[in-house]
PDB file of C-alpha atoms in Angstrom:
ATOM      1  CA  UNK F   1       0.000   0.000   0.000  1.00 71.00           C
ATOM      2  CA  UNK F   2       1.401   3.319  -1.063  1.00 83.00           C
ATOM      3  CA  UNK F   3       0.769   6.598   0.756  1.00 86.00           C
ATOM      4  CA  UNK F   4       0.292   9.541  -1.546  1.00 92.00           C
ATOM      5  CA  UNK F   5       1.578  13.052  -1.011  1.00 92.00           C
ATOM      6  CA  UNK F   6      -1.984  14.268  -0.626  1.00 94.00           C
ATOM      7  CA  UNK F   7      -2.618  11.868   2.271  1.00 94.00           C
ATOM      8  CA  UNK F   8       0.597  12.968   4.002  1.00 95.00           C
ATOM      9  CA  UNK F   9      -0.363  16.626   3.521  1.00 95.00           C
ATOM     10  CA  UNK F  10      -3.842  16.076   4.943  1.00 96.00           C
ATOM     11  CA  UNK F  11      -2.435  14.142   7.926  1.00 96.00           C
ATOM     12  CA  UNK F  12       0.093  16.912   8.617  1.00 97.00           C
ATOM     13  CA  UNK F  13      -2.646  19.554   8.381  1.00 97.00           C
ATOM     14  CA  UNK F  14      -4.915  17.654  10.779  1.00 98.00           C
ATOM     15  CA  UNK F  15      -2.038  17.126  13.241  1.00 98.00           C
ATOM     16  CA  UNK F  16      -1.111  20.818  13.081  1.00 97.00           C
ATOM     17  CA  UNK F  17      -4.730  21.871  13.598  1.00 98.00           C
ATOM     18  CA  UNK F  18      -5.095  19.537  16.592  1.00 98.00           C
ATOM     19  CA  UNK F  19      -1.888  20.863  18.136  1.00 97.00           C
ATOM     20  CA  UNK F  20      -2.951  24.472  17.619  1.00 97.00           C
ATOM     21  CA  UNK F  21      -6.372  23.722  19.137  1.00 96.00           C
ATOM     22  CA  UNK F  22      -4.695  22.069  22.116  1.00 95.00           C
ATOM     23  CA  UNK F  23      -2.500  25.154  22.673  1.00 95.00           C
ATOM     24  CA  UNK F  24      -5.427  27.566  22.388  1.00 96.00           C
ATOM     25  CA  UNK F  25      -7.617  25.514  24.744  1.00 93.00           C
ATOM     26  CA  UNK F  26      -5.037  25.301  27.529  1.00 90.00           C
ATOM     27  CA  UNK F  27      -3.975  28.933  27.106  1.00 90.00           C
ATOM     28  CA  UNK F  28      -7.616  29.971  27.486  1.00 90.00           C
ATOM     29  CA  UNK F  29      -8.040  27.699  30.510  1.00 85.00           C
ATOM     30  CA  UNK F  30      -4.852  29.075  32.090  1.00 84.00           C
ATOM     31  CA  UNK F  31      -5.813  32.726  31.540  1.00 83.00           C
ATOM     32  CA  UNK F  32      -9.313  32.304  32.991  1.00 85.00           C
ATOM     33  CA  UNK F  33      -8.018  30.625  36.157  1.00 85.00           C
ATOM     34  CA  UNK F  34      -8.161  33.158  39.049  1.00 80.00           C
ATOM     35  CA  UNK F  35      -5.339  31.378  40.881  1.00 84.00           C
ATOM     36  CA  UNK F  36      -3.071  31.843  37.865  1.00 80.00           C
ATOM     37  CA  UNK F  37      -3.554  35.608  37.926  1.00 79.00           C
ATOM     38  CA  UNK F  38      -2.955  35.719  41.673  1.00 82.00           C
ATOM     39  CA  UNK F  39       0.214  33.638  41.388  1.00 82.00           C
ATOM     40  CA  UNK F  40       1.433  35.771  38.494  1.00 80.00           C
ATOM     41  CA  UNK F  41       0.927  38.975  40.500  1.00 84.00           C
ATOM     42  CA  UNK F  42       2.743  37.457  43.491  1.00 85.00           C
ATOM     43  CA  UNK F  43       5.641  36.338  41.298  1.00 83.00           C
ATOM     44  CA  UNK F  44       5.950  39.796  39.749  1.00 85.00           C
ATOM     45  CA  UNK F  45       5.800  41.455  43.170  1.00 83.00           C
ATOM     46  CA  UNK F  46       8.481  39.108  44.529  1.00 79.00           C
ATOM     47  CA  UNK F  47      10.700  39.716  41.504  1.00 77.00           C
ATOM     48  CA  UNK F  48      10.312  43.482  41.862  1.00 76.00           C
ATOM     49  CA  UNK F  49      11.112  43.296  45.586  1.00 72.00           C
ATOM     50  CA  UNK F  50      14.180  41.150  44.903  1.00 63.00           C
ATOM     51  CA  UNK F  51      15.515  43.562  42.293  1.00 62.00           C
ATOM     52  CA  UNK F  52      14.859  46.537  44.583  1.00 60.00           C
ATOM     53  CA  UNK F  53      16.794  44.953  47.438  1.00 53.00           C
ATOM     54  CA  UNK F  54      19.807  44.268  45.244  1.00 52.00           C
ATOM     55  CA  UNK F  55      18.955  40.719  44.298  1.00 47.00           C
ATOM     56  CA  UNK F  56      18.334  37.579  46.266  1.00 46.00           C
ATOM     57  CA  UNK F  57      20.775  37.042  49.109  1.00 57.00           C
ATOM     58  CA  UNK F  58      21.952  33.591  49.989  1.00 67.00           C
ATOM     59  CA  UNK F  59      21.062  32.532  53.516  1.00 75.00           C
ATOM     60  CA  UNK F  60      24.028  31.446  55.588  1.00 78.00           C
ATOM     61  CA  UNK F  61      24.011  27.929  57.020  1.00 80.00           C
ATOM     62  CA  UNK F  62      23.919  27.018  60.691  1.00 79.00           C
ATOM     63  CA  UNK F  63      27.585  27.401  61.629  1.00 81.00           C
ATOM     64  CA  UNK F  64      27.282  24.719  64.330  1.00 82.00           C
ATOM     65  CA  UNK F  65      26.399  22.032  61.762  1.00 83.00           C
ATOM     66  CA  UNK F  66      29.703  21.131  60.078  1.00 86.00           C
ATOM     67  CA  UNK F  67      28.106  19.076  57.283  1.00 88.00           C
ATOM     68  CA  UNK F  68      25.703  21.880  56.393  1.00 88.00           C
ATOM     69  CA  UNK F  69      28.553  24.402  56.312  1.00 87.00           C
ATOM     70  CA  UNK F  70      30.644  22.088  54.128  1.00 90.00           C
ATOM     71  CA  UNK F  71      27.742  21.501  51.731  1.00 90.00           C
ATOM     72  CA  UNK F  72      27.065  25.254  51.562  1.00 91.00           C
ATOM     73  CA  UNK F  73      30.767  25.969  50.963  1.00 91.00           C
ATOM     74  CA  UNK F  74      31.015  23.528  48.053  1.00 91.00           C
ATOM     75  CA  UNK F  75      27.743  24.762  46.558  1.00 91.00           C
ATOM     76  CA  UNK F  76      28.874  28.393  46.716  1.00 91.00           C
ATOM     77  CA  UNK F  77      32.275  27.602  45.157  1.00 92.00           C
ATOM     78  CA  UNK F  78      30.618  25.692  42.303  1.00 92.00           C
ATOM     79  CA  UNK F  79      28.012  28.406  41.721  1.00 90.00           C
ATOM     80  CA  UNK F  80      30.673  31.117  41.791  1.00 90.00           C
ATOM     81  CA  UNK F  81      32.886  29.301  39.285  1.00 90.00           C
ATOM     82  CA  UNK F  82      29.955  28.546  36.989  1.00 90.00           C
ATOM     83  CA  UNK F  83      28.653  32.118  37.032  1.00 90.00           C
ATOM     84  CA  UNK F  84      32.082  33.646  36.451  1.00 90.00           C
ATOM     85  CA  UNK F  85      32.801  31.272  33.571  1.00 88.00           C
ATOM     86  CA  UNK F  86      29.427  32.149  32.005  1.00 88.00           C
ATOM     87  CA  UNK F  87      30.217  35.868  32.269  1.00 86.00           C
ATOM     88  CA  UNK F  88      28.068  36.834  35.283  1.00 86.00           C
ATOM     89  CA  UNK F  89      30.969  38.237  37.288  1.00 88.00           C
ATOM     90  CA  UNK F  90      28.936  40.126  39.925  1.00 88.00           C
ATOM     91  CA  UNK F  91      26.865  37.141  41.075  1.00 87.00           C
ATOM     92  CA  UNK F  92      29.832  34.791  40.772  1.00 89.00           C
ATOM     93  CA  UNK F  93      31.917  36.996  43.050  1.00 91.00           C
ATOM     94  CA  UNK F  94      29.054  37.159  45.543  1.00 90.00           C
ATOM     95  CA  UNK F  95      28.922  33.348  45.736  1.00 90.00           C
ATOM     96  CA  UNK F  96      32.707  33.127  46.124  1.00 91.00           C
ATOM     97  CA  UNK F  97      32.547  35.745  48.895  1.00 90.00           C
ATOM     98  CA  UNK F  98      29.929  33.633  50.686  1.00 89.00           C
ATOM     99  CA  UNK F  99      32.251  30.636  50.399  1.00 90.00           C
ATOM    100  CA  UNK F 100      35.169  32.604  51.849  1.00 90.00           C
ATOM    101  CA  UNK F 101      33.009  33.788  54.757  1.00 88.00           C
ATOM    102  CA  UNK F 102      32.122  30.241  55.847  1.00 88.00           C
ATOM    103  CA  UNK F 103      35.535  28.756  55.040  1.00 86.00           C
ATOM    104  CA  UNK F 104      37.560  27.432  57.948  1.00 85.00           C
ATOM    105  CA  UNK F 105      40.831  28.668  56.422  1.00 87.00           C
ATOM    106  CA  UNK F 106      39.915  31.802  54.457  1.00 87.00           C
ATOM    107  CA  UNK F 107      43.490  33.047  53.999  1.00 89.00           C
ATOM    108  CA  UNK F 108      44.482  29.859  52.158  1.00 91.00           C
ATOM    109  CA  UNK F 109      41.315  29.948  50.053  1.00 89.00           C
ATOM    110  CA  UNK F 110      41.987  33.566  49.120  1.00 90.00           C
ATOM    111  CA  UNK F 111      45.544  32.658  48.079  1.00 91.00           C
ATOM    112  CA  UNK F 112      44.201  29.922  45.798  1.00 91.00           C
ATOM    113  CA  UNK F 113      41.569  32.260  44.376  1.00 90.00           C
ATOM    114  CA  UNK F 114      44.197  34.954  43.805  1.00 91.00           C
ATOM    115  CA  UNK F 115      46.229  32.504  41.717  1.00 92.00           C
ATOM    116  CA  UNK F 116      43.269  31.187  39.724  1.00 90.00           C
ATOM    117  CA  UNK F 117      41.060  34.238  39.185  1.00 90.00           C
ATOM    118  CA  UNK F 118      41.824  37.144  36.860  1.00 90.00           C
ATOM    119  CA  UNK F 119      43.154  40.203  38.704  1.00 90.00           C
ATOM    120  CA  UNK F 120      40.002  42.287  38.125  1.00 90.00           C
ATOM    121  CA  UNK F 121      37.745  39.534  39.446  1.00 90.00           C
ATOM    122  CA  UNK F 122      39.926  38.980  42.512  1.00 91.00           C
ATOM    123  CA  UNK F 123      39.937  42.729  43.217  1.00 92.00           C
ATOM    124  CA  UNK F 124      36.150  42.726  42.984  1.00 91.00           C
ATOM    125  CA  UNK F 125      36.061  39.776  45.406  1.00 91.00           C
ATOM    126  CA  UNK F 126      38.210  41.649  47.934  1.00 91.00           C
ATOM    127  CA  UNK F 127      35.999  44.722  47.567  1.00 89.00           C
ATOM    128  CA  UNK F 128      32.917  42.597  48.170  1.00 87.00           C
ATOM    129  CA  UNK F 129      34.528  41.003  51.222  1.00 85.00           C
ATOM    130  CA  UNK F 130      35.243  44.455  52.672  1.00 85.00           C
ATOM    131  CA  UNK F 131      31.621  45.451  52.029  1.00 82.00           C
ATOM    132  CA  UNK F 132      30.468  42.386  53.932  1.00 75.00           C
ATOM    133  CA  UNK F 133      32.825  43.357  56.738  1.00 71.00           C
ATOM    134  CA  UNK F 134      31.160  46.765  56.998  1.00 64.00           C
ATOM    135  CA  UNK F 135      27.622  45.384  57.242  1.00 57.00           C
ATOM    136  CA  UNK F 136      26.132  44.774  60.673  1.00 42.00           C
ATOM    137  CA  UNK F 137      23.810  41.908  59.750  1.00 47.00           C
ATOM    138  CA  UNK F 138      26.220  38.961  60.189  1.00 47.00           C
ATOM    139  CA  UNK F 139      27.245  36.958  63.210  1.00 46.00           C
ATOM    140  CA  UNK F 140      30.081  38.193  65.407  1.00 48.00           C
ATOM    141  CA  UNK F 141      32.327  35.223  64.599  1.00 53.00           C
ATOM    142  CA  UNK F 142      31.885  35.795  60.869  1.00 51.00           C
ATOM    143  CA  UNK F 143      32.769  39.481  61.226  1.00 50.00           C
ATOM    144  CA  UNK F 144      35.828  38.668  63.316  1.00 56.00           C
ATOM    145  CA  UNK F 145      36.978  36.124  60.745  1.00 55.00           C
ATOM    146  CA  UNK F 146      36.388  38.612  57.936  1.00 53.00           C
ATOM    147  CA  UNK F 147      38.386  41.279  59.783  1.00 55.00           C
ATOM    148  CA  UNK F 148      41.255  38.803  60.157  1.00 57.00           C
ATOM    149  CA  UNK F 149      41.115  38.132  56.405  1.00 53.00           C
ATOM    150  CA  UNK F 150      41.209  41.853  55.636  1.00 53.00           C
ATOM    151  CA  UNK F 151      44.224  42.235  57.924  1.00 57.00           C
ATOM    152  CA  UNK F 152      45.959  39.300  56.201  1.00 54.00           C
ATOM    153  CA  UNK F 153      45.368  40.832  52.778  1.00 55.00           C
ATOM    154  CA  UNK F 154      46.781  44.227  53.748  1.00 50.00           C
TER     155      UNK F 154
END
């Protein structure tokens, strides 16, 4: 049995029409749903609030839980490297700064980062670390450790 070009064309047209109808139906259903509109407004409001506050801040782990701190440290290093390699220097530096803050040996980590990062990126990291040192929102031990790092760098 041979399938003609006309049959293939008709089948493709019917499939395209069904797909288009499917898209229109679910788009209509989605737009008429009151929960969708409410969720959309909430998402927009949250996005606007996040951009107004300077972006989403990463929450620091419980410093008493060593495994949580280690997991957070590795996650922040990986995120920082990935963002810097993709060209998002600002967010990458912020993640690396978070990793340095929770690191047990920040001076050694900073030496490694100084050797591996471009000079401009490392300078931005040091600037960010000094900004964190000036903020009053962190724990006392974190601020003391950050002050020690600043003293080591100078």
